[in-house]
Amino acid sequence: MCGIAGILANSFAPVQLETLIQRMQTALQHRGPDDHGIYISTDGQAAIAHTRLAILDLSPAGHQPMATADGRYWITFNGEIYNFQKLRHHLETQGEQFHSQTDTEVILKLYQRFGADCVNHLRGMFALAIWDNREKTCFLARDPLGIKPLYYYHSGSTLIFASELRAILATGLPSIQPSIAGLYGYLVSGSVPEPHTLIEGIHCLPAGNWLSWQSGQLTQHQYWQIDFTSETISQPEAIAKVRTALIDSIQHHFISDVPVGIFLSGGIDSTAVVALSRQTQQGELRTYSIAFRETDWNEGQIARQVAEVFGTNHTEYQITASLGRELFPKFLATLDQPSIDGFNTFCVSRIARDDGTKVVLSGLGGDELFGGYPSFQKIPQMVHWGKQLQRLSQIRTQLGMGLEYWGRSTQLKRLGDFLQQPPTITAAYRSFRGIFSHQEASVIAHHYLPDLPLPTRSTDTSSPVSSLEDQVSLLEITRYMRDQLLRDSDVTSMAWGLELRVPLVDRVLVETISSIPSSIRLAPGKQLLIQAVPDLPEWVFNRPKQGFFFPFEQWIAGEWQDYFCNINCPKHIQLKPWYRRWSLAVLQYWWERVIA
């Protein structure tokens, strides 16, 4: 993975344009320590930059920005295309000649032939920009599931884009005005929901979308979305289908010219990745895990047992409150936008990189695709009871207002929020997954931005799919996974110059299994995944789900107190559970660094 950036305009002098693009490149240097490059068009309309983490074709032939032989097309690309060898072979049969062993060159050739439709041929994670030096157009695209981020700022005829928000801000061109929509979204959910950011005017290109710039005008198009239309299939057929798709995805995600490691928590998803990797790969497998002194949170022993069963070269790193406290300032500086998550990936990424590994696989995505969260049972129940209470609409609304304002627990406040809305899956999801209720988030947002209008309660914009459980799956994939888990994984792994791959978040895998009826695919306890990977030890899946969490509550009450004691927040807002205090502390640090 790498860092990409660019400026498209016709209003800058060449010297100024070069200065601006160099600032952007410097802001992304951590994403690509192996190489860097800049291209500025002769007419001064385009400047694109790249910082490279070399994974495929480690030679200078992989240098970016990369151009076609005639100099017409120039690309800056972040990500990996796992089917590039197959695509390359097909292009060679059509007479194309290649000068490198990179996936980047394959994308260029595809764009030459197919234009914007090239993205439909790509299997992988990507954010890319291609400048057409003849037509004076630029094509930008983001992968279907949003694994790689792509931010942009459009003002007048100028378009600025980058892998991280900080690179756009480094130009000094956007005025740093906080976004009330981004702030409210963060307070409600714990992450800034795309397409918003915390800066007004800077947007995140939605997953599965491309953007075209020409003469200062933008065109946006959605080229992919998940389809949960179910087919008739038996349980044994579904198991076989999932197993074949999983093995295929694992094999593709090992395509690399450097060693590939695996994050191992000891849970079902990461153990499944290890088990399937052992089946498909010969030789050494490196695994990495975190352990704690606090026994209630420590899964180190389970991870060690998994590593022993599958014969991996295992590295365990014990994180104490003191060591975590030392790492916390760097973590805060790493965050491109505030989040209530990410510190776990930040720590384990450091371990892998210190061990000399440049690429790792993660089990992220298994819960969303196979129904591993309590939300798959709880949210449909909330919708059912909400519809029952809808007959008493006035009482229901008054009860909701009372709970939101006077409820003693944060759960009751969010339940009150839900009761004041139509009982949809989206409303129930926001309540179940939420951090602060609408009323609390509005008060905090007004505290930060007193001169802006208060935000309104979010409306239901989701598209209906075949079952309530499929709707929950869609929300978990497009909100929690995309806005938080994937974004945090990208930023925190790239802080150490590490490429993180997610074989369970694969376009072909998702397209293959999304047609399996939710009654099979989302059966409680991730039964379909367990049955599709019979190599899983019983003692891995026959224990309570724990998740990859840290003992933050104890640490915040102890050695980390000074980071969390002076929270800028209205006094009547409850700061328990711990993640509320965390969310506001991280927001406050980011705000003081970027906004103040």
Coordinates of C-alpha atoms in Angstrom, one line a residue:
M1 CA 0.0 0.0 0.0
C2 CA 1.0 3.5 -0.6
G3 CA 0.0 7.2 -0.4
I4 CA -1.5 9.1 -3.3
A5 CA -2.2 12.8 -3.7
G6 CA -3.0 15.3 -6.5
I7 CA -4.1 18.8 -7.4
L8 CA -6.1 19.6 -10.5
A9 CA -6.4 23.3 -11.4
N10 CA -5.6 25.9 -13.9
S11 CA -4.9 28.8 -11.5
F12 CA -1.5 28.0 -10.1
A13 CA 1.9 29.1 -11.2
P14 CA 4.3 26.1 -11.8
V15 CA 6.5 26.9 -8.8
Q16 CA 3.4 27.2 -6.5
L17 CA 1.9 24.0 -7.8
E18 CA 5.2 22.1 -7.1
T19 CA 5.4 23.5 -3.6
L20 CA 1.8 22.4 -2.8
I21 CA 2.2 18.9 -4.2
Q22 CA 5.5 18.5 -2.3
R23 CA 3.7 19.4 1.0
M24 CA 1.1 16.8 0.3
Q25 CA 3.7 14.2 -0.5
T26 CA 5.6 14.9 2.7
A27 CA 2.3 14.5 4.7
L28 CA 2.0 11.0 3.3
Q29 CA 5.6 9.9 3.6
H30 CA 4.8 7.4 6.4
R31 CA 2.6 5.5 4.0
G32 CA 5.4 4.8 1.6
P33 CA 8.9 4.8 3.0
D34 CA 10.4 2.9 0.0
D35 CA 10.1 5.4 -2.8
H36 CA 8.4 8.6 -3.8
G37 CA 7.6 10.5 -7.0
I38 CA 5.8 13.6 -8.4
Y39 CA 4.4 14.3 -11.9
I40 CA 3.4 17.8 -13.0
S41 CA 1.8 18.2 -16.4
T42 CA 3.6 20.6 -18.8
D43 CA 0.5 22.9 -18.9
G44 CA 0.3 23.0 -15.1
Q45 CA -3.2 21.7 -14.9
A46 CA -2.3 18.5 -13.0
A47 CA 0.2 17.5 -10.3
I48 CA 0.1 14.0 -8.8
A49 CA 2.3 12.5 -6.1
H50 CA 3.0 9.0 -4.7
T51 CA 4.8 7.5 -1.8
R52 CA 5.5 3.8 -2.2
L53 CA 5.5 0.8 0.1
A54 CA 7.0 -1.8 -2.3
I55 CA 5.1 -5.1 -2.3
L56 CA 5.0 -6.2 -5.9
D57 CA 8.0 -5.8 -8.2
L58 CA 10.4 -4.3 -5.8
S59 CA 12.6 -2.9 -8.6
P60 CA 12.6 0.8 -9.8
A61 CA 10.2 -0.4 -12.6
G62 CA 7.4 -0.1 -10.0
H63 CA 8.0 3.7 -9.5
Q64 CA 5.0 5.9 -9.4
P65 CA 3.5 8.1 -10.8
M66 CA 3.6 5.7 -13.7
A67 CA 2.9 6.6 -17.4
T68 CA 1.9 4.8 -20.5
A69 CA 4.6 4.5 -23.2
D70 CA 3.1 7.5 -25.1
G71 CA 3.0 9.7 -22.0
R72 CA -0.8 10.2 -22.3
Y73 CA -2.0 8.5 -19.1
W74 CA -0.4 9.0 -15.7
I75 CA -1.4 7.0 -12.6
T76 CA -1.0 7.2 -8.9
F77 CA -2.4 4.1 -7.2
N78 CA -2.7 2.9 -3.6
G79 CA -3.7 -0.8 -2.9
E80 CA -3.3 -4.2 -4.4
I81 CA -5.0 -5.9 -7.3
Y82 CA -5.1 -9.6 -6.5
N83 CA -6.2 -10.8 -10.0
F84 CA -3.6 -8.6 -11.9
Q85 CA -1.7 -11.7 -13.2
K86 CA -4.8 -13.1 -14.9
L87 CA -5.7 -9.6 -16.3
R88 CA -2.1 -9.2 -17.5
H89 CA -2.2 -12.5 -19.3
H90 CA -5.4 -11.6 -21.0
L91 CA -4.0 -8.3 -22.1
E92 CA -0.9 -9.9 -23.4
T93 CA -3.0 -12.2 -25.6
Q94 CA -4.5 -9.0 -27.0
G95 CA -1.0 -7.7 -28.0
E96 CA -0.2 -5.6 -25.0
Q97 CA 3.5 -5.4 -23.8
F98 CA 4.5 -4.7 -20.2
H99 CA 7.7 -3.2 -18.8
S100 CA 7.2 -4.1 -15.1
Q101 CA 5.7 -6.9 -13.0
T102 CA 3.3 -4.5 -11.2
D103 CA -0.4 -4.4 -10.9
T104 CA -0.2 -0.6 -11.4
E105 CA 0.8 -1.1 -15.1
V106 CA -2.1 -3.5 -15.6
I107 CA -4.6 -0.9 -14.3
L108 CA -3.1 1.7 -16.8
K109 CA -3.5 -0.7 -19.7
L110 CA -7.1 -1.6 -18.6
Y111 CA -8.0 2.1 -18.5
Q112 CA -6.5 2.6 -21.9
R113 CA -8.9 0.0 -23.3
F114 CA -12.0 0.3 -21.1
G115 CA -12.0 3.8 -19.5
A116 CA -14.0 4.0 -16.4
D117 CA -15.3 0.5 -16.8
C118 CA -11.8 -0.8 -15.9
V119 CA -12.8 -0.8 -12.2
N120 CA -15.3 -3.6 -12.8
H121 CA -12.3 -5.9 -13.8
L122 CA -10.4 -5.3 -10.6
R123 CA -10.3 -7.6 -7.7
G124 CA -8.7 -6.0 -4.7
M125 CA -8.4 -2.9 -2.6
F126 CA -7.6 0.4 -4.3
A127 CA -7.8 4.2 -4.4
L128 CA -6.4 5.6 -7.6
A129 CA -6.2 8.6 -9.9
I130 CA -5.4 8.5 -13.6
W131 CA -4.6 11.8 -15.5
D132 CA -5.3 11.9 -19.2
N133 CA -2.8 14.4 -20.6
R134 CA -4.5 14.6 -24.0
E135 CA -8.1 15.1 -22.9
K136 CA -7.2 17.0 -19.7
T137 CA -9.4 14.8 -17.5
C138 CA -8.8 12.9 -14.3
F139 CA -10.4 9.7 -13.2
L140 CA -10.5 8.8 -9.5
A141 CA -11.9 5.5 -8.1
R142 CA -12.3 3.7 -4.8
D143 CA -12.7 -0.1 -4.3
P144 CA -16.1 -1.6 -3.9
L145 CA -16.0 -2.3 -0.2
G146 CA -14.1 0.8 0.9
I147 CA -10.9 -0.8 2.1
K148 CA -8.8 2.1 0.9
P149 CA -9.8 5.7 1.7
L150 CA -9.8 8.6 -0.8
Y151 CA -10.6 12.1 0.3
Y152 CA -11.2 15.2 -2.0
Y153 CA -11.8 18.9 -1.8
H154 CA -13.5 20.7 -4.7
S155 CA -13.6 24.5 -4.9
G156 CA -14.3 26.4 -8.2
S157 CA -12.3 24.6 -10.8
T158 CA -9.8 23.1 -8.3
L159 CA -9.8 19.5 -7.1
I160 CA -7.5 18.3 -4.4
F161 CA -7.4 14.6 -3.5
A162 CA -5.3 12.4 -1.2
S163 CA -5.2 9.1 0.8
E164 CA -5.5 11.1 4.1
L165 CA -7.2 14.2 5.2
R166 CA -4.0 15.6 6.6
A167 CA -2.4 15.8 3.1
I168 CA -5.3 17.9 1.8
L169 CA -5.0 20.2 4.8
A170 CA -1.2 20.4 4.3
T171 CA -1.8 22.5 1.1
G172 CA -3.3 25.3 3.2
L173 CA -6.0 25.8 0.5
P174 CA -9.2 24.6 2.3
S175 CA -10.4 26.9 5.0
I176 CA -10.5 24.8 8.2
Q177 CA -14.1 25.0 9.1
P178 CA -15.5 22.2 11.2
S179 CA -18.4 20.2 9.7
I180 CA -21.5 20.0 11.9
A181 CA -22.6 16.9 10.0
G182 CA -19.3 15.1 10.5
L183 CA -19.1 16.1 14.1
Y184 CA -22.6 15.0 14.9
G185 CA -22.1 11.7 13.0
Y186 CA -18.9 11.1 15.1
L187 CA -20.7 11.7 18.4
V188 CA -23.6 9.4 17.5
S189 CA -21.5 6.5 16.1
G190 CA -17.9 6.9 17.2
S191 CA -16.6 7.4 13.7
V192 CA -17.2 10.1 11.0
P193 CA -19.7 8.6 8.5
E194 CA -18.8 8.8 4.9
P195 CA -19.1 10.9 2.7
H196 CA -18.6 13.4 5.5
T197 CA -15.3 14.4 7.2
L198 CA -14.8 16.7 10.2
I199 CA -13.8 19.5 7.8
E200 CA -16.5 21.3 5.9
G201 CA -15.9 21.0 2.1
I202 CA -13.7 17.9 2.3
H203 CA -15.4 14.7 1.4
C204 CA -14.7 11.0 1.4
L205 CA -15.4 9.4 -1.9
P206 CA -18.0 6.6 -1.1
A207 CA -17.0 3.0 -1.6
G208 CA -17.8 1.6 -5.0
N209 CA -17.8 5.0 -6.6
W210 CA -15.7 6.8 -9.2
L211 CA -15.2 10.5 -9.8
S212 CA -14.3 12.3 -13.0
W213 CA -12.8 15.8 -13.3
Q214 CA -12.9 17.8 -16.5
S215 CA -12.5 21.5 -16.9
G216 CA -13.3 22.0 -13.2
Q217 CA -16.5 20.0 -13.3
L218 CA -17.1 16.7 -11.3
T219 CA -19.1 13.7 -12.3
Q220 CA -19.7 10.9 -9.7
H221 CA -21.0 7.4 -10.4
Q222 CA -21.7 4.4 -8.2
Y223 CA -20.4 1.3 -10.1
W224 CA -20.9 -1.4 -7.4
Q225 CA -23.2 -2.3 -4.5
I226 CA -24.0 -5.4 -2.4
D227 CA -26.9 -7.5 -3.6
F228 CA -28.5 -9.8 -1.0
T229 CA -31.0 -11.3 -3.4
S230 CA -31.2 -14.9 -2.1
E231 CA -31.2 -18.1 -4.1
T232 CA -32.5 -21.6 -3.2
I233 CA -29.6 -23.6 -1.8
S234 CA -29.2 -26.4 0.7
Q235 CA -27.1 -26.3 3.8
P236 CA -24.4 -28.7 2.4
E237 CA -24.3 -26.7 -0.8
A238 CA -23.9 -23.4 1.1
I239 CA -21.0 -24.9 3.2
A240 CA -19.2 -26.1 0.1
K241 CA -19.8 -22.8 -1.7
V242 CA -18.4 -20.7 1.2
R243 CA -15.4 -23.0 1.7
T244 CA -14.4 -22.8 -2.0
A245 CA -14.8 -19.0 -1.9
L246 CA -12.8 -18.6 1.3
I247 CA -9.9 -20.7 0.0
D248 CA -9.9 -18.7 -3.3
S249 CA -9.8 -15.4 -1.4
I250 CA -7.0 -16.5 0.9
Q251 CA -4.9 -17.7 -2.1
H252 CA -5.4 -14.4 -3.9
H253 CA -4.5 -12.3 -0.8
F254 CA -1.1 -14.1 -0.5
I255 CA 0.0 -12.6 -3.8
S256 CA 3.2 -10.7 -2.8
D257 CA 6.9 -10.4 -3.5
V258 CA 7.5 -10.0 0.3
P259 CA 6.5 -12.3 3.2
V260 CA 2.9 -12.2 4.4
G261 CA 2.0 -12.5 8.1
I262 CA -1.3 -12.9 9.9
F263 CA -2.9 -11.1 12.9
L264 CA -4.1 -13.8 15.3
S265 CA -6.4 -12.9 18.2
G266 CA -7.5 -16.4 18.9
G267 CA -11.1 -15.7 17.8
I268 CA -13.0 -17.6 15.1
D269 CA -12.2 -15.2 12.2
S270 CA -8.5 -14.9 12.6
T271 CA -8.1 -18.6 13.4
A272 CA -10.1 -19.4 10.2
V273 CA -7.7 -17.2 8.2
V274 CA -4.7 -19.1 9.8
A275 CA -6.3 -22.5 9.2
L276 CA -7.1 -21.7 5.5
S277 CA -3.6 -20.1 5.0
R278 CA -2.0 -23.3 6.3
Q279 CA -3.9 -25.3 3.7
T280 CA -3.0 -23.1 0.8
Q281 CA 0.6 -22.0 1.7
Q282 CA 3.8 -23.9 1.9
G283 CA 6.6 -23.0 4.3
E284 CA 6.7 -20.6 7.2
L285 CA 3.6 -18.7 8.4
R286 CA 4.2 -15.7 10.8
T287 CA 1.4 -14.8 13.2
Y288 CA 1.2 -11.9 15.7
S289 CA -0.9 -11.4 18.8
I290 CA -1.3 -9.1 21.8
A291 CA -1.5 -10.3 25.4
F292 CA -2.3 -8.5 28.6
R293 CA -1.6 -9.0 32.3
E294 CA -5.3 -8.5 33.0
T295 CA -6.7 -12.0 32.8
D296 CA -10.2 -11.0 31.9
W297 CA -8.9 -9.5 28.6
N298 CA -6.1 -11.8 27.8
E299 CA -6.5 -14.1 24.8
G300 CA -2.7 -14.7 24.5
Q301 CA -3.0 -18.3 25.6
I302 CA -5.6 -19.1 23.1
A303 CA -3.6 -17.5 20.3
R304 CA -0.5 -19.5 21.3
Q305 CA -2.5 -22.7 21.2
V306 CA -3.8 -21.9 17.7
A307 CA -0.3 -21.1 16.6
E308 CA 0.9 -24.4 17.9
V309 CA -1.9 -26.4 16.2
F310 CA -1.2 -24.8 12.8
G311 CA 2.6 -24.7 13.2
T312 CA 3.1 -20.9 12.8
N313 CA 6.1 -18.8 13.8
H314 CA 4.3 -16.9 16.5
T315 CA 5.2 -13.5 18.1
E316 CA 3.3 -12.4 21.1
Y317 CA 3.6 -8.9 22.6
Q318 CA 2.4 -8.2 26.1
I319 CA 0.9 -4.7 26.4
T320 CA 0.8 -3.3 29.9
A321 CA -0.9 -0.1 31.0
S322 CA 2.6 1.6 31.1
L323 CA 3.6 0.5 27.7
G324 CA 0.2 1.4 26.2
R325 CA 0.6 4.9 27.8
E326 CA 3.9 5.4 26.1
L327 CA 2.4 4.5 22.7
F328 CA -0.8 6.5 23.1
P329 CA 0.6 9.9 22.1
K330 CA 1.9 8.5 18.8
F331 CA -1.4 6.8 18.3
L332 CA -3.2 10.2 18.7
A333 CA -0.8 11.9 16.3
T334 CA -1.5 9.1 13.8
L335 CA -5.2 9.5 13.7
D336 CA -6.4 11.3 10.5
Q337 CA -9.8 11.8 12.2
P338 CA -10.9 10.8 15.7
S339 CA -12.3 7.3 16.4
I340 CA -13.3 5.2 19.4
D341 CA -11.3 2.3 18.0
G342 CA -7.9 1.6 16.3
F343 CA -5.4 1.4 19.2
N344 CA -5.5 -2.4 19.1
T345 CA -4.5 -2.5 15.4
F346 CA -2.0 0.2 16.0
C347 CA -0.2 -1.9 18.6
V348 CA -0.2 -5.2 16.8
S349 CA 0.9 -3.5 13.5
R350 CA 4.0 -2.2 15.3
I351 CA 4.9 -5.7 16.4
A352 CA 4.6 -7.1 12.9
R353 CA 6.6 -4.2 11.3
D354 CA 9.4 -4.5 14.0
D355 CA 9.6 -8.2 13.0
G356 CA 10.4 -7.2 9.4
T357 CA 6.9 -8.0 8.0
K358 CA 5.5 -5.6 5.4
V359 CA 2.1 -7.4 4.7
V360 CA -0.4 -8.9 7.1
L361 CA -3.8 -10.6 6.8
S362 CA -6.6 -9.8 9.2
G363 CA -9.8 -11.6 10.0
L364 CA -11.8 -8.3 9.9
G365 CA -15.2 -8.8 8.2
G366 CA -16.2 -12.2 9.5
D367 CA -18.7 -10.9 12.0
E368 CA -20.4 -8.7 9.4
L369 CA -20.7 -11.3 6.7
F370 CA -21.5 -14.3 9.0
G371 CA -23.7 -12.7 11.7
G372 CA -21.2 -12.7 14.6
Y373 CA -22.5 -9.6 16.5
P374 CA -25.4 -9.5 19.0
S375 CA -26.9 -6.9 16.7
F376 CA -28.1 -9.6 14.4
Q377 CA -30.5 -10.8 17.0
K378 CA -31.1 -7.6 19.1
I379 CA -32.0 -5.2 16.3
P380 CA -34.8 -7.2 14.7
Q381 CA -36.2 -7.6 18.2
M382 CA -36.1 -3.8 18.7
V383 CA -37.9 -3.3 15.4
H384 CA -40.6 -5.8 16.3
W385 CA -41.3 -4.2 19.7
G386 CA -41.1 -0.7 18.2
K387 CA -43.8 -1.7 15.7
Q388 CA -46.0 -3.1 18.5
L389 CA -45.7 0.2 20.4
Q390 CA -46.5 2.2 17.3
R391 CA -50.2 1.6 17.9
L392 CA -49.7 3.8 20.9
S393 CA -47.8 6.5 19.0
Q394 CA -48.4 9.4 21.4
I395 CA -47.5 7.4 24.5
R396 CA -44.5 5.9 22.6
T397 CA -43.1 9.3 21.7
Q398 CA -43.6 10.7 25.2
L399 CA -41.9 7.6 26.7
G400 CA -39.0 8.0 24.3
M401 CA -38.6 11.7 25.2
G402 CA -38.6 10.9 28.9
L403 CA -36.1 8.1 28.5
E404 CA -33.7 10.2 26.3
Y405 CA -33.8 13.1 28.7
W406 CA -34.1 11.4 32.1
G407 CA -32.9 7.8 31.6
R408 CA -30.2 6.9 34.1
S409 CA -28.2 4.7 31.8
T410 CA -26.8 5.5 28.4
Q411 CA -28.6 2.5 26.9
L412 CA -32.0 3.9 28.1
K413 CA -31.2 7.3 26.6
R414 CA -30.4 5.7 23.2
L415 CA -33.6 3.6 23.5
G416 CA -35.5 6.7 24.1
D417 CA -34.0 8.2 21.0
F418 CA -35.2 5.1 19.0
L419 CA -38.8 5.3 20.4
Q420 CA -39.1 8.8 19.0
Q421 CA -38.5 7.6 15.4
P422 CA -40.3 5.3 13.0
P423 CA -39.3 1.7 14.1
T424 CA -36.9 1.0 11.2
I425 CA -33.8 -1.2 11.1
T426 CA -31.6 1.9 10.6
A427 CA -33.1 3.7 13.6
A428 CA -32.7 0.6 15.8
Y429 CA -29.1 0.1 14.5
R430 CA -28.2 3.7 15.4
S431 CA -29.6 3.2 18.9
F432 CA -28.0 -0.2 19.4
R433 CA -24.5 0.8 18.0
G434 CA -24.6 4.4 19.3
I435 CA -22.3 6.3 21.6
F436 CA -24.4 9.4 22.4
S437 CA -28.2 9.8 21.9
H438 CA -29.4 12.5 19.4
Q439 CA -30.1 14.9 22.2
E440 CA -26.7 14.4 23.9
A441 CA -24.8 14.6 20.5
S442 CA -26.7 17.8 19.7
V443 CA -25.7 19.4 23.0
I444 CA -22.0 18.4 22.6
A445 CA -22.0 19.6 19.0
H446 CA -23.5 22.9 20.0
H447 CA -20.8 23.2 22.7
Y448 CA -18.1 22.9 20.1
L449 CA -19.9 24.9 17.4
P450 CA -22.3 27.3 19.1
D451 CA -22.8 29.5 16.0
L452 CA -24.0 26.7 13.7
P453 CA -27.6 25.4 13.6
L454 CA -28.2 22.3 15.7
P455 CA -28.2 19.0 13.7
T456 CA -31.4 17.3 13.0
R457 CA -32.0 13.6 13.8
S458 CA -30.7 11.4 11.0
T459 CA -33.3 10.0 8.6
D460 CA -33.5 6.5 7.3
T461 CA -31.8 6.3 3.9
S462 CA -31.2 2.6 3.7
S463 CA -32.4 0.5 0.8
P464 CA -34.7 -2.5 1.8
V465 CA -33.1 -5.9 1.3
S466 CA -34.6 -9.4 1.5
S467 CA -34.6 -9.9 5.3
L468 CA -34.2 -7.9 8.5
E469 CA -31.0 -9.9 9.2
D470 CA -29.6 -9.0 5.7
Q471 CA -30.4 -5.3 6.5
V472 CA -28.4 -5.6 9.7
S473 CA -25.5 -7.2 7.7
L474 CA -25.6 -4.4 5.2
L475 CA -25.5 -1.8 7.9
E476 CA -22.7 -3.5 9.7
I477 CA -20.7 -3.7 6.5
T478 CA -21.4 -0.1 5.2
R479 CA -21.2 1.7 8.6
Y480 CA -19.3 0.0 11.4
M481 CA -17.0 -2.0 9.3
R482 CA -16.4 0.7 6.6
D483 CA -16.5 3.9 8.6
Q484 CA -14.6 2.6 11.6
L485 CA -12.8 -0.8 11.3
L486 CA -11.5 -0.4 7.8
R487 CA -10.6 3.2 8.1
D488 CA -8.8 2.7 11.4
S489 CA -7.0 -0.3 10.1
D490 CA -5.7 1.6 7.1
V491 CA -4.4 4.6 9.1
T492 CA -3.0 2.7 12.1
S493 CA -1.2 0.0 10.0
M494 CA 0.2 2.6 7.5
A495 CA 1.6 4.6 10.4
W496 CA 4.2 1.8 10.7
G497 CA 4.6 1.3 7.0
L498 CA 2.6 -2.0 7.1
E499 CA 0.1 -3.2 4.5
L500 CA -3.0 -4.8 6.0
R501 CA -5.1 -7.1 3.8
V502 CA -8.6 -8.3 4.6
P503 CA -9.4 -11.6 2.8
L504 CA -12.9 -11.7 4.3
V505 CA -13.7 -8.3 2.8
D506 CA -13.2 -9.4 -0.8
R507 CA -15.5 -8.4 -3.7
V508 CA -15.6 -11.9 -5.2
L509 CA -16.2 -13.6 -1.8
V510 CA -19.0 -11.2 -1.0
E511 CA -20.6 -11.6 -4.4
T512 CA -20.4 -15.4 -4.0
I513 CA -21.9 -15.7 -0.6
S514 CA -24.4 -12.8 -0.5
S515 CA -27.0 -14.9 -2.4
I516 CA -27.0 -17.5 0.4
P517 CA -30.3 -16.9 2.4
S518 CA -29.8 -15.1 5.7
S519 CA -31.3 -18.0 7.6
I520 CA -28.2 -20.0 6.6
R521 CA -25.5 -17.3 6.2
L522 CA -26.4 -15.4 9.4
A523 CA -27.3 -18.4 11.6
P524 CA -26.3 -17.5 15.2
G525 CA -22.7 -18.2 16.3
K526 CA -21.3 -17.9 12.8
Q527 CA -22.3 -21.5 12.2
L528 CA -21.8 -21.3 8.4
L529 CA -18.2 -20.1 8.7
I530 CA -17.4 -22.7 11.3
Q531 CA -18.8 -25.5 9.2
A532 CA -17.0 -24.2 6.1
V533 CA -13.7 -24.3 8.0
P534 CA -13.8 -27.8 9.7
D535 CA -10.1 -27.3 10.7
L536 CA -11.2 -24.9 13.4
P537 CA -10.4 -26.4 16.9
E538 CA -13.6 -26.8 18.9
W539 CA -12.1 -24.9 21.8
V540 CA -11.9 -21.8 19.6
F541 CA -15.6 -21.5 18.8
N542 CA -17.1 -23.2 21.9
R543 CA -16.3 -20.2 24.1
P544 CA -17.9 -16.8 24.7
K545 CA -17.2 -14.2 22.0
Q546 CA -14.7 -11.7 23.4
G547 CA -13.5 -9.5 20.5
F548 CA -10.2 -7.8 20.1
F549 CA -10.4 -5.4 23.0
F550 CA -8.1 -3.8 25.5
P551 CA -8.7 -3.2 29.2
F552 CA -9.2 0.5 28.7
E553 CA -11.6 1.0 31.5
Q554 CA -9.0 -0.1 34.1
W555 CA -6.2 1.8 32.3
I556 CA -8.2 5.1 32.1
A557 CA -9.0 4.8 35.8
G558 CA -5.4 4.2 36.6
E559 CA -2.1 5.1 34.7
W560 CA -3.9 6.8 31.8
Q561 CA -5.9 9.2 34.0
D562 CA -4.1 12.4 32.9
Y563 CA -5.1 11.9 29.3
F564 CA -8.8 11.6 30.2
C565 CA -9.4 13.9 33.2
N566 CA -10.0 17.3 31.6
I567 CA -12.8 16.6 29.0
N568 CA -14.3 19.6 27.2
C569 CA -17.9 18.6 27.6
P570 CA -21.1 20.0 29.1
K571 CA -21.2 18.8 32.8
H572 CA -24.5 17.0 32.6
I573 CA -23.3 14.6 29.9
Q574 CA -22.6 11.1 31.3
L575 CA -19.0 9.9 30.6
K576 CA -19.6 6.3 31.5
P577 CA -19.1 3.7 30.0
W578 CA -15.4 4.3 29.3
Y579 CA -15.8 4.6 25.5
R580 CA -17.8 7.9 25.9
R581 CA -14.9 9.5 27.8
W582 CA -12.5 8.0 25.2
S583 CA -14.5 9.4 22.2
L584 CA -14.5 12.9 23.7
A585 CA -10.8 12.8 24.7
V586 CA -9.7 11.7 21.3
L587 CA -12.0 14.3 19.6
Q588 CA -10.5 17.0 21.9
Y589 CA -7.0 16.1 21.1
W590 CA -7.7 16.1 17.3
W591 CA -9.6 19.4 17.6
E592 CA -6.8 21.2 19.4
R593 CA -4.3 19.9 16.8
V594 CA -6.3 20.6 13.7
I595 CA -9.0 23.2 14.4
A596 CA -7.8 25.4 17.2

